[in-house]
PDB file of C-alpha atoms in Angstrom:
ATOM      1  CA  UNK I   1       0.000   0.000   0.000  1.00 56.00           C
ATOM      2  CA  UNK I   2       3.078   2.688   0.834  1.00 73.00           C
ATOM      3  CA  UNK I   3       4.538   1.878  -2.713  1.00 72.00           C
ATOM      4  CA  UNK I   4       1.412   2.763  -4.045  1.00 78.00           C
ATOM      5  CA  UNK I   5       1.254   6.081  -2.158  1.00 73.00           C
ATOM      6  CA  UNK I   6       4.260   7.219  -3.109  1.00 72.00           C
ATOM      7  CA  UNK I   7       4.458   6.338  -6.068  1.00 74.00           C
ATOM      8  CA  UNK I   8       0.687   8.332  -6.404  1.00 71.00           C
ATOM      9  CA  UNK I   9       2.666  11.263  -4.427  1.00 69.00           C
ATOM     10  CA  UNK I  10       5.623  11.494  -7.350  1.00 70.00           C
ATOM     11  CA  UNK I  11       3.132  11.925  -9.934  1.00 67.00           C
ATOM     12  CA  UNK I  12       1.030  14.227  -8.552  1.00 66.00           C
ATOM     13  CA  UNK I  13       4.631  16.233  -8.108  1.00 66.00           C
ATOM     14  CA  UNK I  14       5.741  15.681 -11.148  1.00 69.00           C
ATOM     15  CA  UNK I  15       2.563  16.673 -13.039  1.00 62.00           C
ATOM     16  CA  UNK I  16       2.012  20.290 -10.762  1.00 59.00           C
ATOM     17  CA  UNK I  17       5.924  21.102 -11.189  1.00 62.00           C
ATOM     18  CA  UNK I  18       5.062  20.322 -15.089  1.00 61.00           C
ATOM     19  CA  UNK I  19       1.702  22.422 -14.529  1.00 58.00           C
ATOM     20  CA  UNK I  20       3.818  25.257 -13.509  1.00 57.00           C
ATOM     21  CA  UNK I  21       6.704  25.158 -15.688  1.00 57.00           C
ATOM     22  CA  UNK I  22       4.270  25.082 -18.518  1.00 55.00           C
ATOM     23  CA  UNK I  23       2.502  28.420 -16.451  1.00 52.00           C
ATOM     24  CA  UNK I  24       6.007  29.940 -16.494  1.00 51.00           C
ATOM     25  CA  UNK I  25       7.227  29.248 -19.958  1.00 55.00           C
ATOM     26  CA  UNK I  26       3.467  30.938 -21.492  1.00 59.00           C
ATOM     27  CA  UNK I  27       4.154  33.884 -18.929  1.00 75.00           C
ATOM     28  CA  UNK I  28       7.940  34.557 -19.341  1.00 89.00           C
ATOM     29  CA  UNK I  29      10.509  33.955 -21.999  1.00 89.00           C
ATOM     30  CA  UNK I  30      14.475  35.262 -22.408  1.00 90.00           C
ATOM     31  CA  UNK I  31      15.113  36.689 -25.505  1.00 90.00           C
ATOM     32  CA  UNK I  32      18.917  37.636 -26.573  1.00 91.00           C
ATOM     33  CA  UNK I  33      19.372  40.992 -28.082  1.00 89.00           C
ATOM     34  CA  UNK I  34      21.035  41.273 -31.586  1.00 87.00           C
ATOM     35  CA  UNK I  35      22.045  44.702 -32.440  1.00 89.00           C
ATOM     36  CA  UNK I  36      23.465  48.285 -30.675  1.00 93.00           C
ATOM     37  CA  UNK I  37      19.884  50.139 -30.906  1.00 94.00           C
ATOM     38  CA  UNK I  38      19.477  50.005 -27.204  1.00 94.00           C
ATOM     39  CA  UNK I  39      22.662  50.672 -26.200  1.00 94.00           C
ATOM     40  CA  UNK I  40      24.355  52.296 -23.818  1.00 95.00           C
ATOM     41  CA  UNK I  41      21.808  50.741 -21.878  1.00 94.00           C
ATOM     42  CA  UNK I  42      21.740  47.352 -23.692  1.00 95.00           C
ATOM     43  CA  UNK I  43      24.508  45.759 -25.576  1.00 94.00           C
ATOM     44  CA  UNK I  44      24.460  43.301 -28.659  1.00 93.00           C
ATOM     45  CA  UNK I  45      24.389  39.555 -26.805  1.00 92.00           C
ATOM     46  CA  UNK I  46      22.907  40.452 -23.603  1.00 94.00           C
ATOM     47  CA  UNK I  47      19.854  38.981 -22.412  1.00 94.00           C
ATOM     48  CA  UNK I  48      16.531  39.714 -21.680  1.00 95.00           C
ATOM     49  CA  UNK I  49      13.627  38.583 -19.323  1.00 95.00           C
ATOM     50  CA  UNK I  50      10.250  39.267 -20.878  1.00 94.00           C
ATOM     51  CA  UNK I  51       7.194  38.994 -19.587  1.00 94.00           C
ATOM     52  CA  UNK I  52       4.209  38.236 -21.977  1.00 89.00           C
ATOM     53  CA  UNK I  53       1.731  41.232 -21.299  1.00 79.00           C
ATOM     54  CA  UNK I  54      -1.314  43.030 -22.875  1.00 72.00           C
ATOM     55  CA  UNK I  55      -0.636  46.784 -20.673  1.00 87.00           C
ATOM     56  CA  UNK I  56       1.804  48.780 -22.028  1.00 96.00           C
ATOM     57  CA  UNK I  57       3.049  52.255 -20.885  1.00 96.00           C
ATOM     58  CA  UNK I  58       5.011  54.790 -22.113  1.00 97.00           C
ATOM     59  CA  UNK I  59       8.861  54.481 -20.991  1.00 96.00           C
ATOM     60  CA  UNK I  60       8.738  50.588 -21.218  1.00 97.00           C
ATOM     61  CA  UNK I  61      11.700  48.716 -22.623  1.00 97.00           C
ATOM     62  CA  UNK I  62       9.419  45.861 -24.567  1.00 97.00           C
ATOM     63  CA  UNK I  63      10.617  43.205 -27.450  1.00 94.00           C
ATOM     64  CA  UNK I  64       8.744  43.070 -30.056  1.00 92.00           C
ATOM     65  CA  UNK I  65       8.758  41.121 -33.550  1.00 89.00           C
ATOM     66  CA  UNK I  66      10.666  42.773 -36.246  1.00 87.00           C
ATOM     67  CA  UNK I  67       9.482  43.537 -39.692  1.00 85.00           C
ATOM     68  CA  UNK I  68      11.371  41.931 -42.448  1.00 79.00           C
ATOM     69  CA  UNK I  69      11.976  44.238 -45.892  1.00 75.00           C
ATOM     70  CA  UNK I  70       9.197  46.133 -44.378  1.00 73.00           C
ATOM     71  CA  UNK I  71       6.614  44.117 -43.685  1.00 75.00           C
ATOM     72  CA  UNK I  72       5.836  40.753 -41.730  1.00 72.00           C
ATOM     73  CA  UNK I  73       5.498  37.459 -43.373  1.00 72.00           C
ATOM     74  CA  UNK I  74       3.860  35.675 -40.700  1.00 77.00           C
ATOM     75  CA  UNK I  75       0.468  36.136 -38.624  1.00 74.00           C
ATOM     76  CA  UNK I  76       1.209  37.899 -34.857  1.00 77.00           C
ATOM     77  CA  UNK I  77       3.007  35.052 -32.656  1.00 74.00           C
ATOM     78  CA  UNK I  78       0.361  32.538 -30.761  1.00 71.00           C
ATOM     79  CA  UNK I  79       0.627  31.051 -27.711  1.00 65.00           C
ATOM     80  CA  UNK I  80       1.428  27.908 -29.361  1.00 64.00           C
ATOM     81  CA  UNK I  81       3.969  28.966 -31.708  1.00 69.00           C
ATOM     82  CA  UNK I  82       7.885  28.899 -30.841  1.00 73.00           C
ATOM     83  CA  UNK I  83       9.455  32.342 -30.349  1.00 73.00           C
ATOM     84  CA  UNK I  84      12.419  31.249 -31.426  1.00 72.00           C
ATOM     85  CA  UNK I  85      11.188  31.274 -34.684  1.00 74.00           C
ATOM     86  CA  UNK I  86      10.857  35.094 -34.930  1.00 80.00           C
ATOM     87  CA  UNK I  87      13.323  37.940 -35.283  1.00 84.00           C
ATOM     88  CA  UNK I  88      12.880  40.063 -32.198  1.00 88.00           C
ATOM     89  CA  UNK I  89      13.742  43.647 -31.935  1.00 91.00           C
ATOM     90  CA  UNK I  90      14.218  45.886 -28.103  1.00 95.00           C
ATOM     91  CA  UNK I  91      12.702  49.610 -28.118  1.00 96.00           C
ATOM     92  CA  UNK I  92      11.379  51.917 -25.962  1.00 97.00           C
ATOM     93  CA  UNK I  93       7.414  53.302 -26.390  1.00 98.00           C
ATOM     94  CA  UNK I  94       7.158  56.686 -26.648  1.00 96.00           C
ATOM     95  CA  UNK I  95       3.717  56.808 -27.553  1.00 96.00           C
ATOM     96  CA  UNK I  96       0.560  54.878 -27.305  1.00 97.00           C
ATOM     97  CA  UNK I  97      -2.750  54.610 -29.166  1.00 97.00           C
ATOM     98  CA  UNK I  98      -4.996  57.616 -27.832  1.00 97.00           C
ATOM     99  CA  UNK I  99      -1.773  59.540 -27.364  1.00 96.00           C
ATOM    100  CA  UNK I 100      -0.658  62.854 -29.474  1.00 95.00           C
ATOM    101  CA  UNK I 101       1.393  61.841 -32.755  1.00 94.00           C
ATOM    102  CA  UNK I 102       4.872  62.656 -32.036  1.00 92.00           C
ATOM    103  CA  UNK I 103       5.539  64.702 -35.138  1.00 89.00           C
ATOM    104  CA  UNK I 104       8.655  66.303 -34.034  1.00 86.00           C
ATOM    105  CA  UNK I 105      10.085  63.126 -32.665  1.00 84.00           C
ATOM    106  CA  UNK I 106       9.632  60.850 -35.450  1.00 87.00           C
ATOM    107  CA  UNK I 107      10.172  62.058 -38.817  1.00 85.00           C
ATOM    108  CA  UNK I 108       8.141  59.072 -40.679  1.00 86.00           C
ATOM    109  CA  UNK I 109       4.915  60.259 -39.048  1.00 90.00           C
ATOM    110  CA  UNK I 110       5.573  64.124 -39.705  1.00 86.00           C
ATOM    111  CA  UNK I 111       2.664  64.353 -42.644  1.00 86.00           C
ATOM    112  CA  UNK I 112       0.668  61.436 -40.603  1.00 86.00           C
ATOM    113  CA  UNK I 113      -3.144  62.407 -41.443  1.00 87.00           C
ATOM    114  CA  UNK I 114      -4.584  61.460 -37.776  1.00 92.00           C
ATOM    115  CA  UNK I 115      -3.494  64.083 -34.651  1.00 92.00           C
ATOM    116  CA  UNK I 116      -3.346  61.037 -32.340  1.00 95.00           C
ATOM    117  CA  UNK I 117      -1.753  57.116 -32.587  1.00 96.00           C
ATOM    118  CA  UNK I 118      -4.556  55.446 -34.081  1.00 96.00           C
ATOM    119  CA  UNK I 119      -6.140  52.107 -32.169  1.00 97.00           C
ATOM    120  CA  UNK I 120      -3.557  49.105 -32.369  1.00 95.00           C
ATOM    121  CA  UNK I 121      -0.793  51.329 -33.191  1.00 96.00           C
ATOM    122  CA  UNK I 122       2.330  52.157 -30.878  1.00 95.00           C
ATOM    123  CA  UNK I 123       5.680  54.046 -31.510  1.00 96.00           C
ATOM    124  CA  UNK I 124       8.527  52.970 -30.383  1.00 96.00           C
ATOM    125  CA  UNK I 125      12.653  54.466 -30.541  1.00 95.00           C
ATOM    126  CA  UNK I 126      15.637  52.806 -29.862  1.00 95.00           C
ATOM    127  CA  UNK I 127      17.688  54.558 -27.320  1.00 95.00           C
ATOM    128  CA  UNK I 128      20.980  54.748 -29.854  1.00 94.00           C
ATOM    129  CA  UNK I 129      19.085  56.382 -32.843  1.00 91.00           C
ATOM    130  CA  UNK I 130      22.621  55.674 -35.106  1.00 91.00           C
ATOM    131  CA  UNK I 131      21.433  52.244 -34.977  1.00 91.00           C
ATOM    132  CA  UNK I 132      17.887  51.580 -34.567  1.00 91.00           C
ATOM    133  CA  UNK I 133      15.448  50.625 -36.936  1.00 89.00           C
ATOM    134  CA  UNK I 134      12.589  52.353 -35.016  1.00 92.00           C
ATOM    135  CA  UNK I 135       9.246  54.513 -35.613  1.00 93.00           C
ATOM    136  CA  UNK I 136      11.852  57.425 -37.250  1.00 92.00           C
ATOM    137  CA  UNK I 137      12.337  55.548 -39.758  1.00 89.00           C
ATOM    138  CA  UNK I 138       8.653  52.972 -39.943  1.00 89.00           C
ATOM    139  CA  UNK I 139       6.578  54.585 -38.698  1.00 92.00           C
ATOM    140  CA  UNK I 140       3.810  52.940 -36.572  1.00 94.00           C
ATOM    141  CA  UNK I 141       4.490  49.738 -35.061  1.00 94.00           C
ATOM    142  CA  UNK I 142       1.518  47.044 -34.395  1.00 94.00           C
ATOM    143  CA  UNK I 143       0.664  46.526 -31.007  1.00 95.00           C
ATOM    144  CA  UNK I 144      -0.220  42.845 -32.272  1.00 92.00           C
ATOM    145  CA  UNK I 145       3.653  42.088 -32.725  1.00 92.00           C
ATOM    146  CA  UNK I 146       4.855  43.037 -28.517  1.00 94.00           C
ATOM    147  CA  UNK I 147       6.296  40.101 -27.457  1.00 93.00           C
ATOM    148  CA  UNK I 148       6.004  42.034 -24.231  1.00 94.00           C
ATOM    149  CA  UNK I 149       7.949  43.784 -21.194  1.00 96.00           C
ATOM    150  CA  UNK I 150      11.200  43.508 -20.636  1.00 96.00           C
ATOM    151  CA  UNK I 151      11.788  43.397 -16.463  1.00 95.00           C
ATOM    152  CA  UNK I 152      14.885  41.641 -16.354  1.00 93.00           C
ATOM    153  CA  UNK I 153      18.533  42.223 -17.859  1.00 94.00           C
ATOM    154  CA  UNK I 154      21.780  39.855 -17.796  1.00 89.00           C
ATOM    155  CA  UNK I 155      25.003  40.857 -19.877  1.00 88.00           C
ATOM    156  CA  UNK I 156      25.943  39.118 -22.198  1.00 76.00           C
TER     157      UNK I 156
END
């Protein structure tokens, strides 16, 4: 009877540490950073803790997916698909939708039509303009493609 309670005891342990690993992974994610747009702050090979979120604010340091020659080939990411599979780019929002376009700022939105970022919409800069492929140069970035907030930082 013992063997058979512990042995009912290790799987229950097993399956709730699986439970929340599985939690964790769908929450959280590292993500290494390619590129000097961030720096001083955040240097090429460094790594980042993200967490998966839907709130932004202005000031955040958030990874989001990258366009490629301008545009992206694949749907937003899913909760099921592997983030590993994207190209990820780090930036800072500067504005969010319901808040004043940042003409002055941002060059590519200086003859934008609407006064305020439009629903959906964020802009975002890299803190090393030399080097950042950002909203100066884009424009408007889709909320759909935040990977989320970064809220932790290792060197690289």
């Amino acid at each position: 009877m013992s063997g058979i309670w512990v042995w009912g005891v290790s799987a229950a342990v097993v399956f709730c540490v699986g439970l929340l690993v599985s939690a964790l992974r769908s929450r959280f994610v590292y993500v290494t950073i390619r590129g000097r747009s961030m720096e001083p702050g955040y240097h090429d090979g460094d790594r980042v803790l993200v967490r998966r979120t839907a709130g932004l604010e202005v000031g955040q340091v958030i990874v989001l997916e990258a366009p490629i020659d301008g545009t992206w080939g694949k749907p937003p990411l899913s909760s099921g698909d592997r983030v590993e599979e994207r190209v990820w780019i780090i930036k800072r929002v500067v504005a969010l939708p319901g808040d004043p376009v940042p003409r002055q700022k941002i060059p590519a939105l200086a003859r934008a039509a609407e006064s305020r970022v439009p629903a959906g919409s964020l802009v975002v800069l890299g803190d090393n303009p030399e080097a950042s492929f950002d909203s100066r140069k884009f424009g408007y970035f889709p909320i759909s493609r935040v990977l989320g907030v970064v809220i932790g930082h290792h060197r690289g």
